[in-house]
Coordinates of C-alpha atoms in Angstrom, one line a residue:
M645 CA -7.0 -5.1 22.0
S646 CA -3.8 -3.0 22.2
T647 CA -3.5 -0.2 19.7
L648 CA -0.6 0.4 17.3
R649 CA 0.7 3.1 19.6
D650 CA 0.4 1.0 22.8
L651 CA 2.3 -1.9 21.2
A652 CA 5.0 0.3 19.7
E653 CA 5.5 2.2 23.0
E654 CA 5.6 -0.9 25.1
H655 CA 7.9 -3.1 22.9
T656 CA 10.0 -0.9 20.6
Q657 CA 12.3 2.1 20.7
L658 CA 10.4 4.0 18.0
R659 CA 10.1 7.7 18.4
P660 CA 6.8 9.6 18.5
A661 CA 7.4 10.9 15.0
D662 CA 8.0 7.3 13.8
I663 CA 4.8 6.1 15.4
D664 CA 2.8 8.9 13.9
H665 CA 4.1 7.9 10.5
L666 CA 3.1 4.3 11.0
H667 CA -0.4 5.6 12.0
R668 CA -0.6 7.5 8.7
I669 CA 0.3 4.3 6.8
A670 CA -2.2 2.2 8.6
G671 CA -4.8 4.9 7.9
D672 CA -4.3 4.8 4.2
W673 CA -3.1 1.3 3.3
Q674 CA -6.4 -0.3 2.5
L675 CA -5.9 1.0 -1.0
L676 CA -2.5 -0.6 -1.3
S677 CA -3.8 -3.9 0.1
D678 CA -6.7 -4.0 -2.4
M679 CA -4.6 -3.2 -5.4
S680 CA -2.0 -5.7 -4.2
F681 CA -4.6 -8.5 -3.7
A682 CA -2.6 -9.1 -0.5
D683 CA -2.6 -8.8 3.3
L684 CA -0.4 -6.1 4.7
L685 CA 1.3 -6.5 8.1
L686 CA 3.2 -3.6 9.7
W687 CA 6.3 -5.0 11.5
A688 CA 8.2 -2.8 14.0
P689 CA 11.7 -3.8 15.2
V690 CA 11.8 -4.9 18.8
D691 CA 15.5 -5.1 19.3
A692 CA 18.8 -5.4 17.4
D693 CA 18.7 -9.2 17.1
G694 CA 16.2 -9.2 14.2
T695 CA 13.0 -9.6 16.2
F696 CA 9.9 -7.9 14.9
L697 CA 6.4 -7.1 16.3
C698 CA 3.3 -6.9 14.2
V699 CA 1.6 -3.7 15.2
A700 CA -1.1 -3.5 12.5
Q701 CA -2.7 -5.7 9.8
V702 CA -5.2 -5.2 7.0
R703 CA -6.8 -7.7 4.7
P704 CA -7.7 -7.1 1.0
T705 CA -11.3 -6.8 0.0
T706 CA -10.3 -7.9 -3.5
A707 CA -8.8 -11.3 -2.7
P708 CA -8.8 -14.0 -0.1
T709 CA -6.6 -13.4 3.0
A710 CA -3.4 -15.3 3.6
Y711 CA -4.1 -15.3 7.3
Q712 CA -7.2 -16.7 9.1
D713 CA -5.9 -15.6 12.5
D714 CA -5.1 -12.0 13.4
Q715 CA -1.4 -11.3 13.5
V716 CA -1.4 -8.1 15.6
G717 CA 0.7 -8.5 18.7
R718 CA 2.7 -11.4 17.3
I719 CA 6.5 -11.2 17.9
V720 CA 8.7 -13.2 15.5
G721 CA 12.3 -13.7 14.8
G722 CA 14.9 -16.0 13.2
P723 CA 14.7 -17.5 9.7
E724 CA 10.9 -16.9 9.5
V725 CA 11.5 -13.1 9.2
A726 CA 14.7 -13.1 7.2
H727 CA 12.9 -11.1 4.5
L728 CA 11.9 -8.5 7.0
E729 CA 15.5 -8.2 8.2
V730 CA 16.7 -7.7 4.6
A731 CA 14.2 -4.9 3.9
Y732 CA 15.0 -3.3 7.3
R733 CA 18.8 -3.5 7.2
Q734 CA 19.3 -2.9 3.4
G735 CA 16.4 -0.4 2.9
R736 CA 15.1 -2.1 -0.2
I737 CA 12.0 -3.9 -1.2
W738 CA 12.5 -7.7 -0.9
R739 CA 10.7 -9.9 -3.5
E740 CA 12.9 -13.0 -3.6
G741 CA 12.2 -16.4 -2.3
D742 CA 9.8 -19.3 -2.8
P743 CA 6.2 -19.4 -1.6
V744 CA 5.6 -20.3 2.0
W745 CA 2.8 -22.3 3.5
Y746 CA 0.4 -21.3 6.3
G747 CA -1.4 -24.5 7.0
D748 CA -2.8 -25.4 3.6
V749 CA -2.5 -21.9 2.1
P750 CA 0.4 -21.1 -0.2
A751 CA 1.6 -17.5 0.1
R752 CA 4.1 -15.2 -1.4
H753 CA 6.2 -12.9 0.9
E754 CA 7.3 -9.4 0.1
A755 CA 8.8 -6.9 2.4
I756 CA 8.7 -3.1 2.0
P757 CA 10.9 -0.8 4.1
V758 CA 9.1 2.1 5.8
R759 CA 11.3 5.1 5.6
L760 CA 10.6 8.4 7.4
R761 CA 11.6 11.6 5.6
T762 CA 13.7 14.1 7.5
A763 CA 12.5 17.7 8.3
D764 CA 14.3 19.0 5.2
G765 CA 12.7 16.4 2.9
E766 CA 15.7 14.1 2.6
A767 CA 15.3 10.3 2.7
G768 CA 15.6 9.2 6.4
E769 CA 16.2 6.0 8.1
V770 CA 14.1 2.9 7.9
V771 CA 11.8 2.6 11.0
A772 CA 9.7 -0.4 10.2
V773 CA 8.7 -2.9 7.5
V774 CA 5.4 -3.6 5.7
G775 CA 5.0 -7.3 4.9
R776 CA 2.9 -7.8 1.7
D777 CA 1.7 -11.4 1.8
T778 CA -0.4 -12.8 -1.1
N779 CA -2.6 -15.9 -0.9
L780 CA -1.7 -17.9 -4.0
S781 CA -4.4 -20.5 -3.7
T782 CA -6.5 -18.8 -6.4
A783 CA -3.6 -17.6 -8.6
R784 CA -4.5 -17.2 -12.3
T785 CA -3.5 -15.0 -15.3
P786 CA -4.5 -11.4 -14.3
S787 CA -6.7 -9.2 -16.4
Q788 CA -5.8 -5.8 -17.7
L789 CA -7.5 -4.2 -14.7
E790 CA -5.7 -6.4 -12.3
L791 CA -2.3 -5.7 -14.0
N792 CA -2.9 -2.0 -13.6
Y793 CA -3.9 -2.5 -10.0
L794 CA -0.6 -4.4 -9.4
T795 CA 1.5 -1.8 -11.2
T796 CA 0.0 1.0 -9.1
A797 CA 0.5 -1.0 -5.9
D798 CA 4.1 -1.4 -6.8
D799 CA 4.4 2.3 -7.3
L800 CA 2.8 3.0 -3.9
A801 CA 5.1 0.4 -2.3
Q802 CA 8.1 2.2 -3.7
M803 CA 6.8 5.5 -2.3
I804 CA 6.5 3.9 1.1
A805 CA 10.1 2.8 0.8
D806 CA 11.1 6.3 -0.3
G807 CA 9.2 7.9 2.6
T808 CA 6.8 9.8 0.3
F809 CA 3.6 7.8 1.0
P810 CA 1.4 8.7 2.7
P811 CA 2.2 12.5 2.8
P812 CA 2.0 14.3 6.1
R813 CA -1.4 15.8 7.0
H814 CA -1.8 19.4 7.7
P815 CA -3.5 20.7 10.9
G816 CA -7.3 20.6 10.5
E817 CA -7.1 18.5 7.3
T818 CA -9.5 15.6 7.1
T819 CA -9.2 12.8 4.6
S820 CA -10.8 9.5 3.9
A821 CA -8.9 6.7 2.1
P822 CA -10.1 6.2 -1.5
R823 CA -11.6 2.9 -2.5
V824 CA -10.0 1.2 -5.5
G825 CA -13.5 0.0 -6.6
D826 CA -14.6 3.5 -7.1
G827 CA -12.3 3.8 -10.2
L828 CA -8.6 3.9 -11.0
V829 CA -7.0 6.3 -13.4
R830 CA -3.2 6.1 -14.1
L831 CA -1.3 9.1 -15.6
D832 CA 2.0 9.4 -17.3
A833 CA 4.6 12.0 -16.3
N834 CA 2.9 14.6 -18.4
G835 CA -0.5 14.1 -16.7
K836 CA -2.1 12.2 -19.6
V837 CA -4.3 9.2 -18.9
T838 CA -2.6 5.9 -19.7
Y839 CA -5.4 3.7 -18.2
A840 CA -8.9 4.1 -16.8
S841 CA -10.8 1.3 -15.2
P842 CA -14.4 0.7 -16.2
N843 CA -15.7 2.3 -13.0
A844 CA -13.5 5.3 -13.5
Q845 CA -14.9 5.7 -17.1
S846 CA -18.4 5.4 -15.7
A847 CA -17.8 8.1 -13.1
Y848 CA -16.6 10.5 -15.8
R849 CA -19.6 9.7 -17.9
R850 CA -21.8 10.7 -15.0
L851 CA -19.9 14.0 -15.0
G852 CA -20.8 14.5 -18.6
Y853 CA -17.7 13.1 -20.4
A854 CA -18.7 10.2 -22.7
S855 CA -15.5 9.8 -24.6
H856 CA -12.6 7.5 -23.7
L857 CA -10.2 8.9 -21.1
V858 CA -7.0 7.3 -22.4
G859 CA -4.8 10.0 -23.9
E860 CA -6.6 12.9 -22.3
D861 CA -4.7 15.5 -20.3
L862 CA -6.6 15.0 -17.0
A863 CA -6.1 18.5 -15.6
A864 CA -7.2 20.1 -18.9
L865 CA -10.2 17.8 -19.0
H866 CA -11.3 18.9 -15.5
R867 CA -11.0 22.5 -16.5
R868 CA -13.2 21.9 -19.6
L869 CA -15.7 20.0 -17.6
A870 CA -15.9 22.7 -15.0
N871 CA -16.6 25.3 -17.7
D872 CA -18.9 23.1 -19.8
P873 CA -20.4 20.2 -17.8
L874 CA -22.2 18.9 -20.8
E875 CA -19.0 18.3 -22.9
G876 CA -18.9 15.0 -24.6
T877 CA -22.5 14.1 -24.1

């Protein structure tokens, strides 16, 4: 099977820096897929007539896929990808429109522009689009945990559109994408916990902190735990 780089170099005019950025997204986007409960498809523009090529795909581990067949290598255009064209040309996240059907599976389309930051940190041009497609066949009222997943997913989607996620990796740096099932902690602008999933709360309990995390200054808590691992037991 052709790799993301092979497909991009053969069919698109993307620059090496653009392709490297798409690789970073594809390396870290399982987290976004799981918190979105949605498939993510990475679409690269083929030419100026609104044709796009799927160069990568990831399925959620938290929900059923919207696609039974692999979409990598598929080239599409016309009305089918009007949402991708809007995100690419206007540089904004597209969330309008009615559900579409793939066979007997109803799905909701979203399109997230992929922006590459310039060398001086300014917002650069849009180089590709991430399609976020949700299988609606099992739709129901989400729980508090799921609502926090979706809110965090929307934050990450906006960071992709802004060009700030994922961040560039430094030479020699090795990372592994976090798994949402390991625990989710959301912070406010002051670094205080606004939500902690049950798995996150359990992880901190194993570290010696038995109280509720919500309301805690997370950095200060970490310093206290480092100095007194038995705090809260």
